[in-house]
PDB file of N, CA and C in Angstrom:
ATOM      1  N   MET A 101       0.834  -1.305  -0.044  1.00 53.00           N
ATOM      2  CA  MET A 101      -0.107  -0.002   0.015  1.00 53.00           C
ATOM      3  C   MET A 101       0.904   1.253  -0.032  1.00 53.00           C
ATOM      4  N   LYS A 102       1.644   1.173   0.928  1.00 58.00           N
ATOM      5  CA  LYS A 102       2.951   2.200   0.814  1.00 58.00           C
ATOM      6  C   LYS A 102       3.564   2.835  -0.729  1.00 58.00           C
ATOM      7  N   ALA A 103       3.962   1.554  -0.959  1.00 55.00           N
ATOM      8  CA  ALA A 103       4.650   1.506  -2.372  1.00 55.00           C
ATOM      9  C   ALA A 103       3.750   2.223  -3.594  1.00 55.00           C
ATOM     10  N   LEU A 104       2.409   2.054  -3.447  1.00 48.00           N
ATOM     11  CA  LEU A 104       1.274   2.535  -4.425  1.00 48.00           C
ATOM     12  C   LEU A 104       1.163   4.068  -4.146  1.00 48.00           C
ATOM     13  N   LYS A 105       1.071   4.434  -2.823  1.00 57.00           N
ATOM     14  CA  LYS A 105       1.263   5.738  -2.254  1.00 57.00           C
ATOM     15  C   LYS A 105       2.487   6.565  -3.033  1.00 57.00           C
ATOM     16  N   LYS A 106       3.362   5.907  -2.628  1.00 56.00           N
ATOM     17  CA  LYS A 106       4.726   6.501  -3.159  1.00 56.00           C
ATOM     18  C   LYS A 106       4.802   6.675  -4.578  1.00 56.00           C
ATOM     19  N   LEU A 107       4.438   5.602  -5.260  1.00 50.00           N
ATOM     20  CA  LEU A 107       4.210   5.728  -6.817  1.00 50.00           C
ATOM     21  C   LEU A 107       3.525   6.845  -7.471  1.00 50.00           C
ATOM     22  N   LYS A 108       2.240   7.109  -6.776  1.00 57.00           N
ATOM     23  CA  LYS A 108       1.311   8.074  -6.866  1.00 57.00           C
ATOM     24  C   LYS A 108       1.838   9.388  -6.748  1.00 57.00           C
ATOM     25  N   SER A 109       2.535   9.633  -5.470  1.00 62.00           N
ATOM     26  CA  SER A 109       3.107  10.847  -5.411  1.00 62.00           C
ATOM     27  C   SER A 109       4.213  11.554  -6.430  1.00 62.00           C
ATOM     28  N   LYS A 110       5.063  10.135  -6.845  1.00 62.00           N
ATOM     29  CA  LYS A 110       6.115  10.698  -7.491  1.00 62.00           C
ATOM     30  C   LYS A 110       5.470  10.800  -9.008  1.00 62.00           C
ATOM     31  N   GLY A 111       4.182  10.242  -9.314  1.00 63.00           N
ATOM     32  CA  GLY A 111       3.680  10.555 -10.688  1.00 63.00           C
ATOM     33  C   GLY A 111       3.206  11.900 -10.735  1.00 63.00           C
ATOM     34  N   HIS A 112       2.409  12.485  -9.437  1.00 70.00           N
ATOM     35  CA  HIS A 112       2.106  13.815  -9.025  1.00 70.00           C
ATOM     36  C   HIS A 112       2.820  14.820  -9.121  1.00 70.00           C
ATOM     37  N   GLU A 113       4.264  14.379  -8.676  1.00 78.00           N
ATOM     38  CA  GLU A 113       5.462  15.374  -8.515  1.00 78.00           C
ATOM     39  C   GLU A 113       5.923  15.456 -10.099  1.00 78.00           C
ATOM     40  N   ALA A 114       5.895  14.435 -10.979  1.00 77.00           N
ATOM     41  CA  ALA A 114       6.306  14.567 -12.148  1.00 77.00           C
ATOM     42  C   ALA A 114       5.591  15.695 -13.255  1.00 77.00           C
ATOM     43  N   GLY A 115       4.150  15.374 -12.867  1.00 78.00           N
ATOM     44  CA  GLY A 115       3.176  16.229 -13.389  1.00 78.00           C
ATOM     45  C   GLY A 115       3.363  17.645 -13.068  1.00 78.00           C
ATOM     46  N   GLN A 116       3.641  18.175 -11.892  1.00 76.00           N
ATOM     47  CA  GLN A 116       3.786  19.410 -11.479  1.00 76.00           C
ATOM     48  C   GLN A 116       5.040  19.751 -12.066  1.00 76.00           C
ATOM     49  N   ARG A 117       6.092  18.772 -12.151  1.00 80.00           N
ATOM     50  CA  ARG A 117       7.338  19.707 -12.721  1.00 80.00           C
ATOM     51  C   ARG A 117       6.913  20.067 -14.161  1.00 80.00           C
ATOM     52  N   LEU A 118       6.489  19.194 -15.011  1.00 78.00           N
ATOM     53  CA  LEU A 118       5.900  19.446 -16.030  1.00 78.00           C
ATOM     54  C   LEU A 118       5.188  20.490 -16.545  1.00 78.00           C
ATOM     55  N   ALA A 119       4.218  20.726 -15.686  1.00 76.00           N
ATOM     56  CA  ALA A 119       3.444  21.973 -15.680  1.00 76.00           C
ATOM     57  C   ALA A 119       4.292  23.346 -15.517  1.00 76.00           C
ATOM     58  N   VAL A 120       5.005  23.334 -14.530  1.00 74.00           N
ATOM     59  CA  VAL A 120       5.900  24.299 -14.371  1.00 74.00           C
ATOM     60  C   VAL A 120       6.875  24.588 -15.275  1.00 74.00           C
ATOM     61  N   PHE A 121       7.299  23.457 -16.025  1.00 73.00           N
ATOM     62  CA  PHE A 121       8.244  23.644 -17.356  1.00 73.00           C
ATOM     63  C   PHE A 121       7.559  24.224 -18.499  1.00 73.00           C
ATOM     64  N   LEU A 122       6.425  23.859 -18.649  1.00 71.00           N
ATOM     65  CA  LEU A 122       5.719  24.486 -19.768  1.00 71.00           C
ATOM     66  C   LEU A 122       5.148  25.958 -19.772  1.00 71.00           C
ATOM     67  N   ALA A 123       4.841  26.094 -18.321  1.00 68.00           N
ATOM     68  CA  ALA A 123       4.809  27.769 -18.165  1.00 68.00           C
ATOM     69  C   ALA A 123       5.550  28.511 -18.256  1.00 68.00           C
ATOM     70  N   VAL A 124       6.824  27.963 -17.644  1.00 67.00           N
ATOM     71  CA  VAL A 124       7.971  29.025 -17.700  1.00 67.00           C
ATOM     72  C   VAL A 124       8.654  29.002 -19.134  1.00 67.00           C
ATOM     73  N   TYR A 125       8.616  27.920 -19.747  1.00 68.00           N
ATOM     74  CA  TYR A 125       9.064  28.026 -21.165  1.00 68.00           C
ATOM     75  C   TYR A 125       8.326  28.230 -22.255  1.00 68.00           C
ATOM     76  N   THR A 126       7.018  28.454 -22.158  1.00 66.00           N
ATOM     77  CA  THR A 126       6.018  28.815 -23.138  1.00 66.00           C
ATOM     78  C   THR A 126       6.429  30.249 -23.378  1.00 66.00           C
ATOM     79  N   PRO A 127       6.502  30.519 -24.846  1.00 58.00           N
ATOM     80  CA  PRO A 127       6.923  32.020 -25.192  1.00 58.00           C
ATOM     81  C   PRO A 127       5.913  33.047 -24.836  1.00 58.00           C
ATOM     82  N   LEU A 128       4.703  32.612 -24.718  1.00 57.00           N
ATOM     83  CA  LEU A 128       3.551  33.566 -24.296  1.00 57.00           C
ATOM     84  C   LEU A 128       3.358  33.665 -23.036  1.00 57.00           C
ATOM     85  N   MET A 129       3.793  32.933 -22.232  1.00 53.00           N
ATOM     86  CA  MET A 129       3.880  33.348 -20.793  1.00 53.00           C
ATOM     87  C   MET A 129       5.316  33.802 -20.444  1.00 53.00           C
ATOM     88  N   ALA A 130       6.354  33.428 -20.846  1.00 51.00           N
ATOM     89  CA  ALA A 130       7.574  34.052 -20.431  1.00 51.00           C
ATOM     90  C   ALA A 130       8.082  35.573 -21.321  1.00 51.00           C
ATOM     91  N   MET A 131       7.218  35.693 -22.042  1.00 58.00           N
ATOM     92  CA  MET A 131       7.638  36.767 -22.922  1.00 58.00           C
ATOM     93  C   MET A 131       8.910  36.968 -23.625  1.00 58.00           C
ATOM     94  N   ALA A 132       9.161  35.816 -24.024  1.00 54.00           N
ATOM     95  CA  ALA A 132      10.267  35.432 -24.691  1.00 54.00           C
ATOM     96  C   ALA A 132      10.988  36.637 -25.456  1.00 54.00           C
ATOM     97  N   ASP A 133      10.219  37.194 -26.108  1.00 62.00           N
ATOM     98  CA  ASP A 133      10.688  38.265 -27.212  1.00 62.00           C
ATOM     99  C   ASP A 133      11.228  39.547 -26.429  1.00 62.00           C
ATOM    100  N   GLU A 134      10.657  39.821 -25.471  1.00 71.00           N
ATOM    101  CA  GLU A 134      11.042  41.036 -24.537  1.00 71.00           C
ATOM    102  C   GLU A 134      12.469  40.733 -23.946  1.00 71.00           C
ATOM    103  N   TRP A 135      12.713  39.822 -23.270  1.00 69.00           N
ATOM    104  CA  TRP A 135      14.101  39.193 -22.659  1.00 69.00           C
ATOM    105  C   TRP A 135      15.051  39.152 -23.503  1.00 69.00           C
ATOM    106  N   ASP A 136      14.520  38.338 -24.692  1.00 71.00           N
ATOM    107  CA  ASP A 136      15.640  37.925 -25.802  1.00 71.00           C
ATOM    108  C   ASP A 136      16.343  39.298 -26.224  1.00 71.00           C
ATOM    109  N   GLN A 137      15.353  40.420 -26.478  1.00 77.00           N
ATOM    110  CA  GLN A 137      16.003  41.651 -27.297  1.00 77.00           C
ATOM    111  C   GLN A 137      16.935  42.213 -25.940  1.00 77.00           C
ATOM    112  N   LYS A 138      16.336  42.110 -24.791  1.00 79.00           N
ATOM    113  CA  LYS A 138      17.508  42.849 -23.635  1.00 79.00           C
ATOM    114  C   LYS A 138      18.865  42.062 -23.880  1.00 79.00           C
ATOM    115  N   ALA A 139      18.753  40.746 -23.960  1.00 76.00           N
ATOM    116  CA  ALA A 139      20.095  39.892 -23.778  1.00 76.00           C
ATOM    117  C   ALA A 139      20.560  40.300 -25.090  1.00 76.00           C
ATOM    118  N   VAL A 140      20.179  40.386 -26.278  1.00 77.00           N
ATOM    119  CA  VAL A 140      21.042  40.536 -27.278  1.00 77.00           C
ATOM    120  C   VAL A 140      21.616  41.813 -27.216  1.00 77.00           C
ATOM    121  N   GLN A 141      20.833  42.876 -26.948  1.00 83.00           N
ATOM    122  CA  GLN A 141      21.665  44.401 -26.730  1.00 83.00           C
ATOM    123  C   GLN A 141      22.561  44.475 -25.629  1.00 83.00           C
ATOM    124  N   VAL A 142      22.278  43.640 -24.369  1.00 83.00           N
ATOM    125  CA  VAL A 142      23.540  43.477 -23.511  1.00 83.00           C
ATOM    126  C   VAL A 142      24.664  42.758 -24.266  1.00 83.00           C
ATOM    127  N   ALA A 143      24.533  41.894 -24.972  1.00 79.00           N
ATOM    128  CA  ALA A 143      25.673  41.149 -25.667  1.00 79.00           C
ATOM    129  C   ALA A 143      26.336  41.991 -26.601  1.00 79.00           C
ATOM    130  N   LYS A 144      25.557  42.844 -27.353  1.00 82.00           N
ATOM    131  CA  LYS A 144      26.061  43.892 -28.171  1.00 82.00           C
ATOM    132  C   LYS A 144      27.016  45.137 -27.495  1.00 82.00           C
ATOM    133  N   ASN A 145      26.495  45.345 -26.306  1.00 86.00           N
ATOM    134  CA  ASN A 145      26.936  46.366 -25.364  1.00 86.00           C
ATOM    135  C   ASN A 145      28.464  45.849 -24.967  1.00 86.00           C
ATOM    136  N   ILE A 146      28.309  44.759 -24.326  1.00 84.00           N
ATOM    137  CA  ILE A 146      29.623  44.069 -23.990  1.00 84.00           C
ATOM    138  C   ILE A 146      30.587  43.872 -25.182  1.00 84.00           C
ATOM    139  N   ARG A 147      30.205  43.759 -26.209  1.00 78.00           N
ATOM    140  CA  ARG A 147      31.095  43.585 -27.543  1.00 78.00           C
ATOM    141  C   ARG A 147      31.786  45.055 -27.662  1.00 78.00           C
ATOM    142  N   LEU A 148      30.903  45.830 -27.790  1.00 83.00           N
ATOM    143  CA  LEU A 148      31.506  47.325 -27.915  1.00 83.00           C
ATOM    144  C   LEU A 148      32.522  47.873 -26.939  1.00 83.00           C
ATOM    145  N   GLY A 149      31.884  47.491 -25.630  1.00 85.00           N
ATOM    146  CA  GLY A 149      32.937  47.599 -24.536  1.00 85.00           C
ATOM    147  C   GLY A 149      34.519  46.886 -24.594  1.00 85.00           C
ATOM    148  N   MET A 150      34.204  45.653 -25.106  1.00 81.00           N
ATOM    149  CA  MET A 150      35.499  44.817 -25.198  1.00 81.00           C
ATOM    150  C   MET A 150      36.451  45.687 -26.391  1.00 81.00           C
ATOM    151  N   PHE A 151      35.860  45.996 -27.394  1.00 80.00           N
ATOM    152  CA  PHE A 151      36.672  46.841 -28.277  1.00 80.00           C
ATOM    153  C   PHE A 151      37.282  48.127 -27.974  1.00 80.00           C
ATOM    154  N   ALA A 152      36.257  48.836 -27.116  1.00 83.00           N
ATOM    155  CA  ALA A 152      36.836  50.278 -26.579  1.00 83.00           C
ATOM    156  C   ALA A 152      37.934  50.066 -25.685  1.00 83.00           C
ATOM    157  N   ILE A 153      37.767  49.089 -24.775  1.00 86.00           N
ATOM    158  CA  ILE A 153      38.620  48.780 -23.748  1.00 86.00           C
ATOM    159  C   ILE A 153      40.131  48.398 -24.504  1.00 86.00           C
ATOM    160  N   GLY A 154      40.020  47.300 -25.321  1.00 79.00           N
ATOM    161  CA  GLY A 154      40.878  46.745 -26.022  1.00 79.00           C
ATOM    162  C   GLY A 154      41.937  47.650 -26.710  1.00 79.00           C
ATOM    163  N   GLY A 155      41.240  48.717 -27.403  1.00 80.00           N
ATOM    164  CA  GLY A 155      41.811  49.650 -28.398  1.00 80.00           C
ATOM    165  C   GLY A 155      42.464  50.547 -27.501  1.00 80.00           C
ATOM    166  N   SER A 156      41.844  50.923 -26.267  1.00 85.00           N
ATOM    167  CA  SER A 156      42.225  52.082 -25.587  1.00 85.00           C
ATOM    168  C   SER A 156      43.446  51.381 -24.706  1.00 85.00           C
ATOM    169  N   LEU A 157      43.553  50.069 -24.411  1.00 84.00           N
ATOM    170  CA  LEU A 157      44.920  49.621 -23.924  1.00 84.00           C
ATOM    171  C   LEU A 157      45.812  49.426 -24.837  1.00 84.00           C
ATOM    172  N   ALA A 158      45.632  49.064 -26.075  1.00 81.00           N
ATOM    173  CA  ALA A 158      46.705  49.056 -27.177  1.00 81.00           C
ATOM    174  C   ALA A 158      47.220  50.321 -27.383  1.00 81.00           C
ATOM    175  N   LEU A 159      46.645  51.363 -27.426  1.00 83.00           N
ATOM    176  CA  LEU A 159      47.030  52.669 -27.741  1.00 83.00           C
ATOM    177  C   LEU A 159      47.697  53.113 -26.475  1.00 83.00           C
ATOM    178  N   LEU A 160      47.340  52.996 -25.231  1.00 85.00           N
ATOM    179  CA  LEU A 160      48.120  53.291 -24.078  1.00 85.00           C
ATOM    180  C   LEU A 160      49.432  52.501 -23.972  1.00 85.00           C
ATOM    181  N   SER A 161      49.427  51.304 -24.443  1.00 82.00           N
ATOM    182  CA  SER A 161      50.791  50.519 -24.186  1.00 82.00           C
ATOM    183  C   SER A 161      51.727  50.913 -25.522  1.00 82.00           C
ATOM    184  N   LEU A 162      51.159  51.202 -26.444  1.00 82.00           N
ATOM    185  CA  LEU A 162      52.019  51.697 -27.896  1.00 82.00           C
ATOM    186  C   LEU A 162      52.709  52.944 -27.311  1.00 82.00           C
ATOM    187  N   LEU A 163      51.906  54.064 -26.900  1.00 85.00           N
ATOM    188  CA  LEU A 163      52.414  55.389 -26.798  1.00 85.00           C
ATOM    189  C   LEU A 163      53.649  55.046 -25.217  1.00 85.00           C
ATOM    190  N   TRP A 164      53.342  54.103 -24.261  1.00 85.00           N
ATOM    191  CA  TRP A 164      54.198  53.767 -23.129  1.00 85.00           C
ATOM    192  C   TRP A 164      55.401  53.472 -23.713  1.00 85.00           C
ATOM    193  N   VAL A 165      55.678  52.457 -24.520  1.00 82.00           N
ATOM    194  CA  VAL A 165      56.830  52.001 -25.388  1.00 82.00           C
ATOM    195  C   VAL A 165      57.381  53.200 -25.965  1.00 82.00           C
ATOM    196  N   GLY A 166      56.485  53.578 -26.804  1.00 81.00           N
ATOM    197  CA  GLY A 166      57.172  54.859 -27.592  1.00 81.00           C
ATOM    198  C   GLY A 166      58.024  55.755 -26.625  1.00 81.00           C
ATOM    199  N   ILE A 167      57.283  56.197 -25.799  1.00 84.00           N
ATOM    200  CA  ILE A 167      57.572  57.442 -24.736  1.00 84.00           C
ATOM    201  C   ILE A 167      59.213  56.826 -24.207  1.00 84.00           C
ATOM    202  N   GLY A 168      59.127  55.479 -23.744  1.00 82.00           N
ATOM    203  CA  GLY A 168      60.354  54.974 -22.956  1.00 82.00           C
ATOM    204  C   GLY A 168      61.223  55.134 -24.043  1.00 82.00           C
ATOM    205  N   TRP A 169      61.137  54.710 -25.453  1.00 81.00           N
ATOM    206  CA  TRP A 169      62.160  54.625 -26.399  1.00 81.00           C
ATOM    207  C   TRP A 169      62.434  55.907 -26.909  1.00 81.00           C
ATOM    208  N   MET A 170      61.856  56.976 -26.799  1.00 82.00           N
ATOM    209  CA  MET A 170      62.294  58.230 -26.818  1.00 82.00           C
ATOM    210  C   MET A 170      63.125  58.901 -25.614  1.00 82.00           C
ATOM    211  N   ILE A 171      62.750  58.426 -24.526  1.00 84.00           N
ATOM    212  CA  ILE A 171      63.680  58.848 -23.340  1.00 84.00           C
ATOM    213  C   ILE A 171      64.969  58.249 -23.514  1.00 84.00           C
ATOM    214  N   ALA A 172      65.100  56.832 -23.744  1.00 81.00           N
ATOM    215  CA  ALA A 172      66.266  56.131 -23.920  1.00 81.00           C
ATOM    216  C   ALA A 172      66.964  57.000 -24.433  1.00 81.00           C
ATOM    217  N   ARG A 173      66.739  57.001 -26.128  1.00 79.00           N
ATOM    218  CA  ARG A 173      67.547  57.658 -26.929  1.00 79.00           C
ATOM    219  C   ARG A 173      67.778  59.271 -26.568  1.00 79.00           C
ATOM    220  N   ALA A 174      67.345  59.859 -25.816  1.00 81.00           N
ATOM    221  CA  ALA A 174      67.328  61.104 -25.274  1.00 81.00           C
ATOM    222  C   ALA A 174      68.548  61.052 -24.036  1.00 81.00           C
ATOM    223  N   ASN A 175      68.530  59.936 -23.251  1.00 83.00           N
ATOM    224  CA  ASN A 175      69.445  59.911 -22.144  1.00 83.00           C
ATOM    225  C   ASN A 175      70.902  59.163 -22.686  1.00 83.00           C
ATOM    226  N   GLY A 176      70.679  58.753 -24.058  1.00 80.00           N
ATOM    227  CA  GLY A 176      71.649  57.995 -24.669  1.00 80.00           C
ATOM    228  C   GLY A 176      72.131  56.597 -24.287  1.00 80.00           C
ATOM    229  N   ASP A 177      71.134  56.125 -23.238  1.00 80.00           N
ATOM    230  CA  ASP A 177      71.591  54.712 -22.679  1.00 80.00           C
ATOM    231  C   ASP A 177      71.139  53.620 -23.566  1.00 80.00           C
ATOM    232  N   HIS A 178      70.400  53.674 -24.560  1.00 75.00           N
ATOM    233  CA  HIS A 178      69.722  52.835 -25.681  1.00 75.00           C
ATOM    234  C   HIS A 178      69.188  51.520 -24.716  1.00 75.00           C
ATOM    235  N   SER A 179      68.633  51.982 -23.798  1.00 76.00           N
ATOM    236  CA  SER A 179      68.016  50.566 -22.878  1.00 76.00           C
ATOM    237  C   SER A 179      66.747  50.084 -23.489  1.00 76.00           C
ATOM    238  N   LYS A 180      66.012  51.027 -24.431  1.00 74.00           N
ATOM    239  CA  LYS A 180      64.949  50.858 -25.306  1.00 74.00           C
ATOM    240  C   LYS A 180      65.197  50.944 -26.820  1.00 74.00           C
ATOM    241  N   THR A 181      65.143  49.869 -27.477  1.00 77.00           N
ATOM    242  CA  THR A 181      65.337  50.087 -28.994  1.00 77.00           C
ATOM    243  C   THR A 181      64.130  50.115 -30.056  1.00 77.00           C
ATOM    244  N   PHE A 182      64.386  50.439 -31.011  1.00 79.00           N
ATOM    245  CA  PHE A 182      63.363  50.581 -32.233  1.00 79.00           C
ATOM    246  C   PHE A 182      62.750  49.014 -32.158  1.00 79.00           C
ATOM    247  N   MET A 183      63.228  48.183 -31.963  1.00 83.00           N
ATOM    248  CA  MET A 183      62.913  46.770 -32.076  1.00 83.00           C
ATOM    249  C   MET A 183      61.976  46.481 -31.022  1.00 83.00           C
ATOM    250  N   ASP A 184      62.088  47.077 -29.777  1.00 80.00           N
ATOM    251  CA  ASP A 184      61.161  46.926 -28.602  1.00 80.00           C
ATOM    252  C   ASP A 184      59.994  47.602 -28.983  1.00 80.00           C
ATOM    253  N   TYR A 185      59.814  48.675 -29.690  1.00 79.00           N
ATOM    254  CA  TYR A 185      58.900  49.195 -30.281  1.00 79.00           C
ATOM    255  C   TYR A 185      58.016  48.448 -31.540  1.00 79.00           C
ATOM    256  N   VAL A 186      58.963  47.795 -32.189  1.00 84.00           N
ATOM    257  CA  VAL A 186      58.487  47.032 -33.292  1.00 84.00           C
ATOM    258  C   VAL A 186      57.586  45.586 -32.360  1.00 84.00           C
ATOM    259  N   ASN A 187      58.272  45.067 -31.530  1.00 84.00           N
ATOM    260  CA  ASN A 187      57.637  43.906 -30.883  1.00 84.00           C
ATOM    261  C   ASN A 187      56.642  44.028 -30.370  1.00 84.00           C
ATOM    262  N   GLN A 188      56.449  45.584 -29.827  1.00 81.00           N
ATOM    263  CA  GLN A 188      55.286  45.813 -29.099  1.00 81.00           C
ATOM    264  C   GLN A 188      53.927  45.995 -29.990  1.00 81.00           C
ATOM    265  N   VAL A 189      54.323  46.503 -31.329  1.00 83.00           N
ATOM    266  CA  VAL A 189      53.374  46.776 -32.315  1.00 83.00           C
ATOM    267  C   VAL A 189      52.688  45.284 -32.655  1.00 83.00           C
ATOM    268  N   ILE A 190      53.808  44.370 -33.018  1.00 87.00           N
ATOM    269  CA  ILE A 190      53.626  43.158 -33.364  1.00 87.00           C
ATOM    270  C   ILE A 190      52.562  42.207 -32.288  1.00 87.00           C
ATOM    271  N   VAL A 191      52.786  42.306 -31.162  1.00 84.00           N
ATOM    272  CA  VAL A 191      52.018  41.928 -30.112  1.00 84.00           C
ATOM    273  C   VAL A 191      50.665  42.577 -29.942  1.00 84.00           C
ATOM    274  N   ILE A 192      50.509  43.918 -29.969  1.00 82.00           N
ATOM    275  CA  ILE A 192      48.973  44.529 -30.509  1.00 82.00           C
ATOM    276  C   ILE A 192      48.424  44.106 -31.610  1.00 82.00           C
ATOM    277  N   ALA A 193      49.194  44.017 -32.735  1.00 85.00           N
ATOM    278  CA  ALA A 193      48.534  43.248 -33.782  1.00 85.00           C
ATOM    279  C   ALA A 193      47.855  41.815 -33.690  1.00 85.00           C
ATOM    280  N   ALA A 194      48.710  41.140 -32.886  1.00 87.00           N
ATOM    281  CA  ALA A 194      48.184  39.715 -32.513  1.00 87.00           C
ATOM    282  C   ALA A 194      47.132  39.525 -31.658  1.00 87.00           C
ATOM    283  N   VAL A 195      47.214  40.403 -30.890  1.00 82.00           N
ATOM    284  CA  VAL A 195      46.045  40.805 -29.958  1.00 82.00           C
ATOM    285  C   VAL A 195      44.794  41.125 -30.246  1.00 82.00           C
ATOM    286  N   GLY A 196      44.925  42.174 -31.602  1.00 80.00           N
ATOM    287  CA  GLY A 196      43.885  42.920 -32.038  1.00 80.00           C
ATOM    288  C   GLY A 196      43.235  41.678 -33.226  1.00 80.00           C
ATOM    289  N   ALA A 197      44.211  40.993 -33.745  1.00 84.00           N
ATOM    290  CA  ALA A 197      43.654  39.804 -34.691  1.00 84.00           C
ATOM    291  C   ALA A 197      42.745  38.820 -33.862  1.00 84.00           C
ATOM    292  N   ALA A 198      43.226  38.406 -32.793  1.00 85.00           N
ATOM    293  CA  ALA A 198      42.589  37.631 -31.678  1.00 85.00           C
ATOM    294  C   ALA A 198      41.363  38.416 -31.309  1.00 85.00           C
ATOM    295  N   LEU A 199      41.280  39.452 -30.951  1.00 79.00           N
ATOM    296  CA  LEU A 199      39.851  40.012 -30.891  1.00 79.00           C
ATOM    297  C   LEU A 199      38.952  40.208 -32.025  1.00 79.00           C
ATOM    298  N   ILE A 200      39.423  40.455 -33.167  1.00 80.00           N
ATOM    299  CA  ILE A 200      38.753  40.336 -34.196  1.00 80.00           C
ATOM    300  C   ILE A 200      37.901  39.161 -34.708  1.00 80.00           C
ATOM    301  N   LEU A 201      39.068  38.036 -34.511  1.00 83.00           N
ATOM    302  CA  LEU A 201      38.294  36.729 -34.768  1.00 83.00           C
ATOM    303  C   LEU A 201      37.343  36.155 -33.681  1.00 83.00           C
ATOM    304  N   GLY A 202      37.746  36.866 -32.233  1.00 80.00           N
ATOM    305  CA  GLY A 202      36.582  36.322 -31.439  1.00 80.00           C
ATOM    306  C   GLY A 202      35.160  37.056 -31.663  1.00 80.00           C
ATOM    307  N   ALA A 203      35.434  38.229 -32.108  1.00 76.00           N
ATOM    308  CA  ALA A 203      34.137  39.232 -32.346  1.00 76.00           C
ATOM    309  C   ALA A 203      33.067  38.309 -33.371  1.00 76.00           C
ATOM    310  N   TRP A 204      34.070  38.058 -34.756  1.00 78.00           N
ATOM    311  CA  TRP A 204      33.469  37.439 -35.935  1.00 78.00           C
ATOM    312  C   TRP A 204      32.949  36.142 -35.670  1.00 78.00           C
ATOM    313  N   ALA A 205      33.675  35.337 -34.724  1.00 79.00           N
ATOM    314  CA  ALA A 205      33.077  33.968 -34.178  1.00 79.00           C
ATOM    315  C   ALA A 205      31.869  34.209 -33.189  1.00 79.00           C
ATOM    316  N   TRP A 206      31.791  35.201 -32.565  1.00 75.00           N
ATOM    317  CA  TRP A 206      30.686  35.783 -31.897  1.00 75.00           C
ATOM    318  C   TRP A 206      29.547  35.953 -32.427  1.00 75.00           C
ATOM    319  N   ALA A 207      29.617  36.783 -33.675  1.00 74.00           N
ATOM    320  CA  ALA A 207      28.703  37.258 -34.462  1.00 74.00           C
ATOM    321  C   ALA A 207      28.008  35.958 -35.307  1.00 74.00           C
ATOM    322  N   TYR A 208      29.132  35.046 -35.808  1.00 76.00           N
ATOM    323  CA  TYR A 208      28.872  33.964 -36.888  1.00 76.00           C
ATOM    324  C   TYR A 208      27.979  32.898 -36.125  1.00 76.00           C
ATOM    325  N   PHE A 209      28.341  32.599 -34.909  1.00 77.00           N
ATOM    326  CA  PHE A 209      27.750  31.357 -34.169  1.00 77.00           C
ATOM    327  C   PHE A 209      26.904  32.115 -33.412  1.00 77.00           C
ATOM    328  N   GLY A 210      26.813  33.325 -33.043  1.00 71.00           N
ATOM    329  CA  GLY A 210      25.644  33.636 -32.037  1.00 71.00           C
ATOM    330  C   GLY A 210      24.745  34.341 -32.685  1.00 71.00           C
ATOM    331  N   GLY A 211      24.663  34.529 -33.986  1.00 61.00           N
ATOM    332  CA  GLY A 211      23.713  35.035 -34.872  1.00 61.00           C
ATOM    333  C   GLY A 211      23.497  36.465 -34.977  1.00 61.00           C
ATOM    334  N   GLY A 212      24.347  37.076 -34.327  1.00 57.00           N
ATOM    335  CA  GLY A 212      24.229  38.700 -34.256  1.00 57.00           C
ATOM    336  C   GLY A 212      25.078  39.219 -35.349  1.00 57.00           C
ATOM    337  N   THR A 213      24.917  40.428 -35.383  1.00 57.00           N
ATOM    338  CA  THR A 213      26.055  41.086 -36.304  1.00 57.00           C
ATOM    339  C   THR A 213      27.249  41.794 -35.621  1.00 57.00           C
ATOM    340  N   VAL A 214      28.351  42.236 -36.149  1.00 52.00           N
ATOM    341  CA  VAL A 214      29.191  42.797 -35.519  1.00 52.00           C
ATOM    342  C   VAL A 214      29.070  44.164 -35.693  1.00 52.00           C
ATOM    343  N   ALA A 215      28.826  44.735 -34.565  1.00 52.00           N
ATOM    344  CA  ALA A 215      28.307  46.256 -34.712  1.00 52.00           C
ATOM    345  C   ALA A 215      29.340  46.950 -33.488  1.00 52.00           C
TER     346      ALA A 215
END
């Protein structure tokens, strides 16, 4: 008798879970269009922020190395050379290429556009 009650209880619990699942994931009840557009907008803002921060950091690091190179040339110690500057440009280009590739993959696989 206890086993039958336990089985009925599990069946009732599964029915409740199914009802909750359908209520939550039905687009009409969950208003999927509204939160979906908000999520897309947040993703676009994050992507734009990544570009802005990455570009700013690249410019600042390039300026830092360039200023260090100019100071080393003015002091005559040549602790920084033109090759240090070129190496920094190569690193920035590699990081920029990775950022662009990542943004392209996000747009391609995420279904958005690069904006």
